[in-house]
Amino acid sequence: MAQMQWPAIGSEMLPWDRDVDELQLLPKSARRKIRSTYDAAVPLKIAERTIVLPSALTARISELLVSIARFDAEQARRGYDLPALLLRSESSASSQIERLTSSVRNVALAELCEDAPQNARLIAGNVAAMREALASEGDLSLDMILDVHRSLINWSGESFGGELRQEQVWVGGTAYSPHGAQYVPPAWSRVEEYLADIIAFANRDDIDPIAQAAVVHAQFETVHPFIDGNGRTGRTLLHKMLRRAGVLSCVTLPVSAGLLHNIDSYMESLAVYQQGDPVAVVEQLVDALELALVVGRLVAMRIDAVMEEWSQRFTERKGSSIYRLPPLLAVQPVVSTAYVAERLDITPRASQNLVNRACEYGVLRPIGNRHRGTYYQADGLIDVLEEASSLPSIRRMVSTGW
C-alpha cells in the first residue's frame, strides 16, 4: 500500500430528520436501516498542502508537457477549429462517465433546436459548460465555478444551476437516506468554506500544474458542492486549470476519454485520494492526458482528411462562400440555413443556395422532419466524432492506432 502523504478525511455525526409519515411508506427492510444520525465527511483542507511526486512521475509529467505544447501549437496552424471538435468529444466522454449517452448528431442538434432528446440536451449543457470555463480568464473563482455549473444545468431545464446545495447529498446507497451510502460528502453548511479552500489551492503558482489540476478535481469531487452535476463540473475545471497554467492555450484535449478508458481506476484513485494519497489522482490524470493526446492526434488526422477531401470536391473559385463553410461545420456539425446565414453574414437566400450546393457535394445531408424543421448534418465530421466518443472505439484507437 502506498504511503499516505496527507491525513485521511474525517467524519462527523449529524442528526438525520426522519419524517414519520414518509417512513411508513417504505419497505420494512429499508426502514430498519434508517437511523436518527448519520456520518458525513469532513475533508482535509488543502490550501497550504504540498505534494511530493515520485521522480519517475515527475519525469513523465515533463515529457507530457512537451508533447502537449507541441500538439497545442499544431492546432493554431489549422484552417479550422479542431478545439471545437475535440471539445465535443470531451463533453460526450465526460457525460458517459455519468452514464449519459447520446449521438453526436443529437447533441449538435440540441444546440439549435429545443425539440431534442433529454440526454442530448444534458450533454449539450456539458459543451456549454466547457465553453464557459475556457472563455473565463484569470484565476479560478467562486463566480466562475457557479457560472460553469449554471451553463451545465440550464440545458436540462432544472432551476438549481449555479446554486450551492443546501441539503445533504450522498453517493450510492438508496434514495431514502445516506445510511449505507458509498460516500457521504460534507454537510452543506461547510461547502462554501471548502470551495474557498479549493480556490486558494488552485490559484497558487508553486505547484506542478498537472498535480494541481488533479488535486483540485479530486477535492471538488470530495466536497460535492452541488445537488447534481458535480462530476461533469469537476472535469470541466480540469480544463480551466490546464488553461490557467498555460499547459493548453489553444486546443481542448479529450481528457475524459482517457478517464473513461479505465473508469474503475479513475474511481479508485478518487477513493485513494480521500484516504490521504494525492499521488494517485495525479498518476490517473497523467495516464488520461497521455491517452487523450493519442485520441486527439488520431482525430486531427481524420478531420484533416475530411477537410482535404471536401476542398478537392469544390469547383468554385477561391474566395467563394463555400470555402467558409467547412470551418463553420467544425464548430457546429449540424446547421440550419438560418444558422449559416447568421454566422457567415449572408442573406437567407444565399445561405439556402450555399447549403444546397454543399448537399450536392456530399458535405451536408438534410435531416429533420416537418415538425422539427429541416437541418443539415456533416456526415464526415459526425462519423469521426462518433468514433472518438464511444468507449469501444477509444479502446480500439489506443490498441490499433484507429
CSV table of C-alpha atoms in Angstrom, one decimal:
chain,number,residue,atom,x,y,z
A,1,MET,CA,0.0,0.0,0.0
A,2,ALA,CA,1.3,3.5,-0.9
A,3,GLN,CA,2.5,5.7,2.0
A,4,MET,CA,-0.1,8.4,2.6
A,5,GLN,CA,1.2,11.9,2.4
A,6,TRP,CA,-1.8,13.5,4.0
A,7,PRO,CA,-4.3,12.6,6.7
A,8,ALA,CA,-7.4,10.8,5.6
A,9,ILE,CA,-10.7,12.6,5.6
A,10,GLY,CA,-12.5,12.6,8.9
A,11,SER,CA,-16.2,12.4,9.7
A,12,GLU,CA,-18.8,13.9,11.9
A,13,MET,CA,-22.1,12.6,13.3
A,14,LEU,CA,-25.1,14.6,12.3
A,15,PRO,CA,-28.8,14.3,13.0
A,16,TRP,CA,-31.0,12.8,10.3
A,17,ASP,CA,-34.5,14.2,10.3
A,18,ARG,CA,-36.8,11.2,9.7
A,19,ASP,CA,-40.3,12.0,8.6
A,20,VAL,CA,-42.6,9.5,10.3
A,21,ASP,CA,-45.2,9.6,7.6
A,22,GLU,CA,-42.7,9.0,4.9
A,23,LEU,CA,-41.1,6.2,6.8
A,24,GLN,CA,-44.4,4.3,6.8
A,25,LEU,CA,-44.3,4.3,3.0
A,26,LEU,CA,-41.0,2.5,2.9
A,27,PRO,CA,-40.5,-1.3,3.0
A,28,LYS,CA,-39.7,-2.6,6.5
A,29,SER,CA,-36.2,-3.6,5.3
A,30,ALA,CA,-35.5,0.0,4.3
A,31,ARG,CA,-36.9,1.4,7.5
A,32,ARG,CA,-34.6,-0.7,9.7
A,33,LYS,CA,-31.6,0.9,8.1
A,34,ILE,CA,-32.6,4.5,8.6
A,35,ARG,CA,-31.3,5.8,11.9
A,36,SER,CA,-31.6,9.2,13.7
A,37,THR,CA,-28.0,10.1,12.9
A,38,TYR,CA,-25.5,9.7,10.1
A,39,ASP,CA,-21.8,10.3,9.4
A,40,ALA,CA,-20.8,13.0,6.9
A,41,ALA,CA,-17.3,13.5,5.6
A,42,VAL,CA,-15.0,16.2,7.0
A,43,PRO,CA,-12.3,16.5,4.3
A,44,LEU,CA,-8.8,17.8,4.8
A,45,LYS,CA,-8.2,21.5,4.0
A,46,ILE,CA,-5.7,21.7,1.1
A,47,ALA,CA,-4.9,25.4,0.6
A,48,GLU,CA,-1.4,25.2,2.1
A,49,ARG,CA,-0.7,21.5,1.4
A,50,THR,CA,2.4,20.3,-0.6
A,51,ILE,CA,2.6,17.3,-2.9
A,52,VAL,CA,5.7,15.2,-3.2
A,53,LEU,CA,5.8,13.4,-6.5
A,54,PRO,CA,8.0,10.3,-7.2
A,55,SER,CA,10.9,11.1,-9.5
A,56,ALA,CA,9.6,8.7,-12.2
A,57,LEU,CA,6.2,10.5,-12.2
A,58,THR,CA,7.9,13.9,-12.4
A,59,ALA,CA,9.8,12.7,-15.5
A,60,ARG,CA,6.6,11.5,-17.1
A,61,ILE,CA,5.0,14.9,-16.5
A,62,SER,CA,7.9,16.7,-18.0
A,63,GLU,CA,7.7,14.6,-21.2
A,64,LEU,CA,3.9,15.0,-21.3
A,65,LEU,CA,4.1,18.8,-21.0
A,66,VAL,CA,6.5,18.9,-24.0
A,67,SER,CA,4.1,16.7,-26.1
A,68,ILE,CA,1.1,18.7,-25.1
A,69,ALA,CA,2.8,22.0,-26.0
A,70,ARG,CA,3.8,20.6,-29.4
A,71,PHE,CA,0.2,19.4,-30.1
A,72,ASP,CA,-1.3,22.6,-28.9
A,73,ALA,CA,1.0,24.7,-31.2
A,74,GLU,CA,0.0,22.5,-34.2
A,75,GLN,CA,-3.7,23.5,-33.8
A,76,ALA,CA,-3.0,27.2,-34.4
A,77,ARG,CA,-1.8,26.4,-37.9
A,78,ARG,CA,-5.0,24.6,-38.9
A,79,GLY,CA,-7.6,26.3,-41.1
A,80,TYR,CA,-10.5,25.1,-38.9
A,81,ASP,CA,-11.3,24.9,-35.2
A,82,LEU,CA,-10.1,21.5,-34.1
A,83,PRO,CA,-10.5,22.5,-30.5
A,84,ALA,CA,-14.3,22.9,-31.0
A,85,LEU,CA,-14.5,19.4,-32.3
A,86,LEU,CA,-12.4,17.9,-29.5
A,87,LEU,CA,-14.5,19.8,-27.0
A,88,ARG,CA,-17.5,17.8,-28.3
A,89,SER,CA,-15.6,14.6,-27.8
A,90,GLU,CA,-14.6,15.6,-24.3
A,91,SER,CA,-18.1,16.6,-23.3
A,92,SER,CA,-19.5,13.3,-24.6
A,93,ALA,CA,-16.9,11.2,-22.8
A,94,SER,CA,-17.4,13.2,-19.5
A,95,SER,CA,-21.1,12.6,-19.7
A,96,GLN,CA,-20.6,8.9,-20.4
A,97,ILE,CA,-18.8,8.6,-17.1
A,98,GLU,CA,-22.1,9.7,-15.6
A,99,ARG,CA,-23.9,7.1,-17.8
A,100,LEU,CA,-25.3,9.8,-20.0
A,101,THR,CA,-25.2,8.9,-23.7
A,102,SER,CA,-26.5,10.4,-26.9
A,103,SER,CA,-25.4,10.6,-30.6
A,104,VAL,CA,-23.1,13.4,-31.6
A,105,ARG,CA,-25.8,14.5,-34.1
A,106,ASN,CA,-28.5,14.8,-31.5
A,107,VAL,CA,-26.1,16.8,-29.2
A,108,ALA,CA,-25.3,19.2,-32.0
A,109,LEU,CA,-29.0,19.4,-32.9
A,110,ALA,CA,-29.9,20.2,-29.3
A,111,GLU,CA,-27.8,23.4,-29.5
A,112,LEU,CA,-30.1,24.6,-32.3
A,113,CYS,CA,-33.4,23.1,-31.5
A,114,GLU,CA,-35.4,22.6,-28.3
A,115,ASP,CA,-37.0,19.5,-29.7
A,116,ALA,CA,-34.1,17.2,-28.9
A,117,PRO,CA,-33.8,14.1,-26.6
A,118,GLN,CA,-33.2,14.9,-23.0
A,119,ASN,CA,-29.9,13.2,-22.8
A,120,ALA,CA,-28.7,15.2,-25.8
A,121,ARG,CA,-29.7,18.4,-24.1
A,122,LEU,CA,-27.8,17.3,-20.9
A,123,ILE,CA,-24.6,16.7,-23.0
A,124,ALA,CA,-25.1,19.9,-24.9
A,125,GLY,CA,-25.1,21.5,-21.4
A,126,ASN,CA,-21.7,19.9,-20.9
A,127,VAL,CA,-20.5,21.5,-24.2
A,128,ALA,CA,-21.8,24.9,-23.0
A,129,ALA,CA,-20.1,24.5,-19.6
A,130,MET,CA,-16.8,23.7,-21.2
A,131,ARG,CA,-17.0,26.8,-23.4
A,132,GLU,CA,-17.9,28.9,-20.3
A,133,ALA,CA,-14.8,27.6,-18.4
A,134,LEU,CA,-12.4,28.0,-21.3
A,135,ALA,CA,-13.7,31.5,-22.1
A,136,SER,CA,-13.1,32.7,-18.5
A,137,GLU,CA,-9.8,34.5,-17.9
A,138,GLY,CA,-7.5,34.6,-14.9
A,139,ASP,CA,-7.7,32.6,-11.7
A,140,LEU,CA,-10.3,30.2,-10.5
A,141,SER,CA,-13.1,31.9,-8.6
A,142,LEU,CA,-16.4,31.0,-7.0
A,143,ASP,CA,-18.3,33.1,-9.6
A,144,MET,CA,-16.6,31.2,-12.4
A,145,ILE,CA,-17.5,27.8,-10.8
A,146,LEU,CA,-21.1,28.8,-10.4
A,147,ASP,CA,-21.3,30.1,-14.0
A,148,VAL,CA,-19.9,26.8,-15.3
A,149,HIS,CA,-22.4,24.8,-13.3
A,150,ARG,CA,-25.2,27.1,-14.4
A,151,SER,CA,-24.3,26.6,-18.1
A,152,LEU,CA,-24.3,22.9,-17.5
A,153,ILE,CA,-27.6,22.6,-15.7
A,154,ASN,CA,-29.7,25.2,-17.6
A,155,TRP,CA,-29.8,22.9,-20.6
A,156,SER,CA,-31.6,20.2,-18.6
A,157,GLY,CA,-34.5,22.6,-17.7
A,158,GLU,CA,-33.7,22.4,-14.0
A,159,SER,CA,-33.7,25.5,-11.8
A,160,PHE,CA,-30.7,24.8,-9.4
A,161,GLY,CA,-27.9,25.7,-11.9
A,162,GLY,CA,-25.3,27.8,-10.2
A,163,GLU,CA,-26.7,27.3,-6.7
A,164,LEU,CA,-24.7,25.6,-4.0
A,165,ARG,CA,-26.5,22.8,-2.3
A,166,GLN,CA,-28.4,23.4,0.9
A,167,GLU,CA,-29.1,19.8,1.7
A,168,GLN,CA,-27.2,16.6,2.3
A,169,VAL,CA,-26.3,14.5,-0.7
A,170,TRP,CA,-24.7,11.1,-1.0
A,171,VAL,CA,-23.2,8.7,-3.5
A,172,GLY,CA,-24.6,5.2,-3.8
A,173,GLY,CA,-27.0,3.5,-1.4
A,174,THR,CA,-30.7,4.3,-1.6
A,175,ALA,CA,-32.7,7.4,-2.3
A,176,TYR,CA,-34.2,7.3,1.1
A,177,SER,CA,-31.3,8.3,3.3
A,178,PRO,CA,-27.5,8.5,3.4
A,179,HIS,CA,-27.4,5.3,5.5
A,180,GLY,CA,-25.4,2.6,3.7
A,181,ALA,CA,-24.2,5.1,1.0
A,182,GLN,CA,-20.8,4.6,-0.6
A,183,TYR,CA,-19.8,8.1,0.2
A,184,VAL,CA,-21.4,11.0,2.1
A,185,PRO,CA,-19.9,14.4,1.3
A,186,PRO,CA,-19.6,17.1,3.9
A,187,ALA,CA,-22.6,18.9,5.4
A,188,TRP,CA,-24.0,21.6,3.1
A,189,SER,CA,-23.1,24.3,5.7
A,190,ARG,CA,-19.4,23.5,5.1
A,191,VAL,CA,-19.5,23.8,1.3
A,192,GLU,CA,-18.6,27.5,1.0
A,193,GLU,CA,-15.5,27.2,3.2
A,194,TYR,CA,-14.3,24.2,1.4
A,195,LEU,CA,-14.8,25.9,-2.0
A,196,ALA,CA,-12.8,28.9,-0.7
A,197,ASP,CA,-10.0,26.4,0.3
A,198,ILE,CA,-10.0,24.7,-3.1
A,199,ILE,CA,-9.8,28.1,-4.9
A,200,ALA,CA,-6.9,29.2,-2.7
A,201,PHE,CA,-5.1,26.0,-3.6
A,202,ALA,CA,-6.0,26.3,-7.3
A,203,ASN,CA,-4.6,29.8,-7.6
A,204,ARG,CA,-1.1,29.0,-6.2
A,205,ASP,CA,1.8,29.3,-8.5
A,206,ASP,CA,4.2,27.0,-6.7
A,207,ILE,CA,2.7,23.6,-7.6
A,208,ASP,CA,3.3,21.4,-10.7
A,209,PRO,CA,0.3,22.3,-13.0
A,210,ILE,CA,-0.7,18.7,-13.7
A,211,ALA,CA,-0.6,17.8,-10.0
A,212,GLN,CA,-2.5,21.0,-9.1
A,213,ALA,CA,-5.3,20.3,-11.6
A,214,ALA,CA,-5.6,16.7,-10.5
A,215,VAL,CA,-5.9,17.6,-6.8
A,216,VAL,CA,-8.4,20.5,-7.5
A,217,HIS,CA,-10.6,18.0,-9.3
A,218,ALA,CA,-10.3,15.3,-6.7
A,219,GLN,CA,-11.1,17.8,-3.8
A,220,PHE,CA,-14.0,19.2,-5.8
A,221,GLU,CA,-15.5,15.7,-6.1
A,222,THR,CA,-14.9,15.1,-2.4
A,223,VAL,CA,-16.8,18.3,-1.4
A,224,HIS,CA,-19.6,17.7,-3.9
A,225,PRO,CA,-20.9,21.3,-3.7
A,226,PHE,CA,-24.0,20.9,-5.9
A,227,ILE,CA,-27.1,18.8,-5.8
A,228,ASP,CA,-26.2,17.3,-9.2
A,229,GLY,CA,-23.6,17.8,-12.0
A,230,ASN,CA,-20.6,17.6,-9.7
A,231,GLY,CA,-18.6,15.1,-11.8
A,232,ARG,CA,-19.1,17.0,-15.0
A,233,THR,CA,-18.4,20.3,-13.4
A,234,GLY,CA,-15.3,19.0,-11.8
A,235,ARG,CA,-13.9,17.5,-15.0
A,236,THR,CA,-14.6,20.8,-16.7
A,237,LEU,CA,-12.4,22.5,-14.0
A,238,LEU,CA,-9.6,20.3,-15.1
A,239,HIS,CA,-9.5,22.1,-18.4
A,240,LYS,CA,-9.8,25.5,-16.7
A,241,MET,CA,-6.8,24.6,-14.6
A,242,LEU,CA,-4.7,23.5,-17.6
A,243,ARG,CA,-5.6,26.6,-19.5
A,244,ARG,CA,-4.8,28.9,-16.5
A,245,ALA,CA,-1.3,27.3,-16.1
A,246,GLY,CA,-0.6,27.7,-19.8
A,247,VAL,CA,-0.4,23.9,-20.4
A,248,LEU,CA,-3.1,24.3,-23.1
A,249,SER,CA,-3.6,27.6,-24.7
A,250,CYS,CA,-5.4,26.6,-27.9
A,251,VAL,CA,-6.6,23.0,-28.1
A,252,THR,CA,-9.0,21.1,-25.9
A,253,LEU,CA,-7.8,17.6,-25.2
A,254,PRO,CA,-10.4,14.8,-24.6
A,255,VAL,CA,-9.2,14.2,-21.1
A,256,SER,CA,-12.4,12.4,-20.1
A,257,ALA,CA,-11.8,9.9,-22.9
A,258,GLY,CA,-8.7,8.9,-21.1
A,259,LEU,CA,-10.6,8.6,-17.8
A,260,LEU,CA,-13.4,6.7,-19.5
A,261,HIS,CA,-10.9,4.2,-20.9
A,262,ASN,CA,-10.2,2.9,-17.4
A,263,ILE,CA,-13.1,4.2,-15.3
A,264,ASP,CA,-12.6,1.8,-12.5
A,265,SER,CA,-9.0,3.1,-11.9
A,266,TYR,CA,-10.3,6.6,-12.1
A,267,MET,CA,-12.9,6.0,-9.3
A,268,GLU,CA,-10.4,4.1,-7.3
A,269,SER,CA,-7.9,7.0,-7.5
A,270,LEU,CA,-10.5,9.3,-6.0
A,271,ALA,CA,-11.1,6.9,-3.1
A,272,VAL,CA,-7.4,6.6,-2.5
A,273,TYR,CA,-7.1,10.4,-2.6
A,274,GLN,CA,-9.7,10.6,0.2
A,275,GLN,CA,-7.5,8.3,2.2
A,276,GLY,CA,-4.6,10.7,2.0
A,277,ASP,CA,-2.7,9.8,-1.2
A,278,PRO,CA,-2.8,12.8,-3.7
A,279,VAL,CA,-0.3,11.0,-6.0
A,280,ALA,CA,-3.0,8.5,-7.0
A,281,VAL,CA,-5.1,11.1,-8.8
A,282,VAL,CA,-2.0,12.8,-10.3
A,283,GLU,CA,-1.0,9.5,-11.9
A,284,GLN,CA,-4.5,9.0,-13.1
A,285,LEU,CA,-4.6,12.4,-14.8
A,286,VAL,CA,-1.2,11.8,-16.4
A,287,ASP,CA,-2.5,8.4,-17.8
A,288,ALA,CA,-5.6,10.2,-19.1
A,289,LEU,CA,-3.7,13.0,-20.7
A,290,GLU,CA,-1.3,10.6,-22.4
A,291,LEU,CA,-4.2,8.7,-23.9
A,292,ALA,CA,-6.0,12.0,-24.7
A,293,LEU,CA,-3.0,13.0,-26.8
A,294,VAL,CA,-3.3,9.7,-28.8
A,295,VAL,CA,-7.0,10.3,-29.3
A,296,GLY,CA,-6.5,13.9,-30.2
A,297,ARG,CA,-3.8,13.2,-32.8
A,298,LEU,CA,-5.9,10.5,-34.4
A,299,VAL,CA,-9.0,12.7,-34.5
A,300,ALA,CA,-6.9,15.5,-36.0
A,301,MET,CA,-5.6,13.2,-38.8
A,302,ARG,CA,-9.1,12.0,-39.6
A,303,ILE,CA,-10.6,15.5,-39.6
A,304,ASP,CA,-7.7,16.8,-41.8
A,305,ALA,CA,-8.5,14.1,-44.3
A,306,VAL,CA,-12.2,15.0,-44.3
A,307,MET,CA,-11.4,18.7,-44.8
A,308,GLU,CA,-9.0,18.0,-47.6
A,309,GLU,CA,-11.5,15.7,-49.4
A,310,TRP,CA,-14.1,18.4,-49.2
A,311,SER,CA,-11.7,21.0,-50.6
A,312,GLN,CA,-10.9,18.8,-53.5
A,313,ARG,CA,-14.6,18.4,-54.3
A,314,PHE,CA,-15.3,22.2,-54.6
A,315,THR,CA,-15.1,23.6,-58.1
A,316,GLU,CA,-15.9,27.2,-57.2
A,317,ARG,CA,-13.3,29.9,-57.5
A,318,LYS,CA,-11.2,30.6,-54.4
A,319,GLY,CA,-12.8,33.1,-52.2
A,320,SER,CA,-16.3,31.7,-52.7
A,321,SER,CA,-18.5,31.4,-49.7
A,322,ILE,CA,-18.5,27.7,-49.8
A,323,TYR,CA,-14.9,27.6,-48.6
A,324,ARG,CA,-16.0,29.4,-45.5
A,325,LEU,CA,-18.5,26.6,-44.7
A,326,PRO,CA,-16.1,23.7,-43.5
A,327,PRO,CA,-14.6,25.8,-40.7
A,328,LEU,CA,-18.1,26.7,-39.6
A,329,LEU,CA,-19.1,23.0,-39.6
A,330,ALA,CA,-16.1,22.2,-37.4
A,331,VAL,CA,-17.7,24.4,-34.7
A,332,GLN,CA,-21.3,23.2,-35.4
A,333,PRO,CA,-21.5,20.0,-37.4
A,334,VAL,CA,-25.3,20.2,-37.6
A,335,VAL,CA,-26.7,23.5,-39.0
A,336,SER,CA,-29.8,25.2,-40.3
A,337,THR,CA,-29.9,27.7,-43.2
A,338,ALA,CA,-30.7,30.5,-40.6
A,339,TYR,CA,-27.6,29.5,-38.6
A,340,VAL,CA,-25.4,29.5,-41.7
A,341,ALA,CA,-26.8,32.9,-42.8
A,342,GLU,CA,-26.1,34.4,-39.4
A,343,ARG,CA,-22.6,33.1,-38.9
A,344,LEU,CA,-21.4,33.8,-42.4
A,345,ASP,CA,-23.2,37.1,-42.6
A,346,ILE,CA,-25.0,36.3,-45.8
A,347,THR,CA,-28.7,36.6,-46.9
A,348,PRO,CA,-31.1,33.7,-46.2
A,349,ARG,CA,-31.4,33.1,-50.0
A,350,ALA,CA,-27.6,32.9,-50.3
A,351,SER,CA,-27.4,30.6,-47.3
A,352,GLN,CA,-30.0,28.3,-48.9
A,353,ASN,CA,-28.1,28.2,-52.1
A,354,LEU,CA,-24.8,27.5,-50.3
A,355,VAL,CA,-26.4,24.7,-48.3
A,356,ASN,CA,-27.9,23.2,-51.4
A,357,ARG,CA,-24.5,23.3,-53.1
A,358,ALA,CA,-22.9,21.6,-50.1
A,359,CYS,CA,-25.5,18.9,-50.2
A,360,GLU,CA,-24.7,18.3,-53.9
A,361,TYR,CA,-21.0,17.9,-53.0
A,362,GLY,CA,-22.0,15.4,-50.2
A,363,VAL,CA,-20.6,17.8,-47.5
A,364,LEU,CA,-24.1,18.2,-45.9
A,365,ARG,CA,-27.1,16.0,-45.8
A,366,PRO,CA,-30.7,17.1,-44.9
A,367,ILE,CA,-32.2,15.7,-41.7
A,368,GLY,CA,-35.3,16.5,-39.6
A,369,ASN,CA,-39.0,16.5,-40.2
A,370,ARG,CA,-41.9,18.7,-40.8
A,371,HIS,CA,-42.5,19.2,-37.0
A,372,ARG,CA,-38.9,19.8,-36.1
A,373,GLY,CA,-37.8,21.6,-39.3
A,374,THR,CA,-35.0,21.0,-41.7
A,375,TYR,CA,-31.5,20.8,-40.5
A,376,TYR,CA,-28.3,19.6,-42.3
A,377,GLN,CA,-25.5,17.5,-40.9
A,378,ALA,CA,-21.9,17.0,-41.9
A,379,ASP,CA,-21.6,13.2,-42.0
A,380,GLY,CA,-17.9,13.2,-42.5
A,381,LEU,CA,-17.3,15.1,-39.2
A,382,ILE,CA,-20.1,13.3,-37.3
A,383,ASP,CA,-18.7,9.9,-38.1
A,384,VAL,CA,-15.2,10.9,-36.8
A,385,LEU,CA,-16.7,12.3,-33.6
A,386,GLU,CA,-18.9,9.3,-33.0
A,387,GLU,CA,-15.8,7.1,-33.2
A,388,ALA,CA,-13.9,9.3,-30.8
A,389,SER,CA,-16.8,9.4,-28.3
A,390,SER,CA,-17.5,5.8,-27.6
A,391,LEU,CA,-15.6,3.6,-25.2
A,392,PRO,CA,-15.1,0.6,-27.6
A,393,SER,CA,-13.8,2.9,-30.3
A,394,ILE,CA,-11.5,4.7,-27.8
A,395,ARG,CA,-10.0,1.4,-26.8
A,396,ARG,CA,-9.7,0.4,-30.5
A,397,MET,CA,-7.8,3.6,-31.2
A,398,VAL,CA,-5.3,3.0,-28.4
A,399,SER,CA,-4.6,-0.6,-29.4
A,400,THR,CA,-4.6,-0.2,-33.2
A,401,GLY,CA,-4.0,3.5,-34.0
A,402,TRP,CA,-7.6,3.5,-35.3
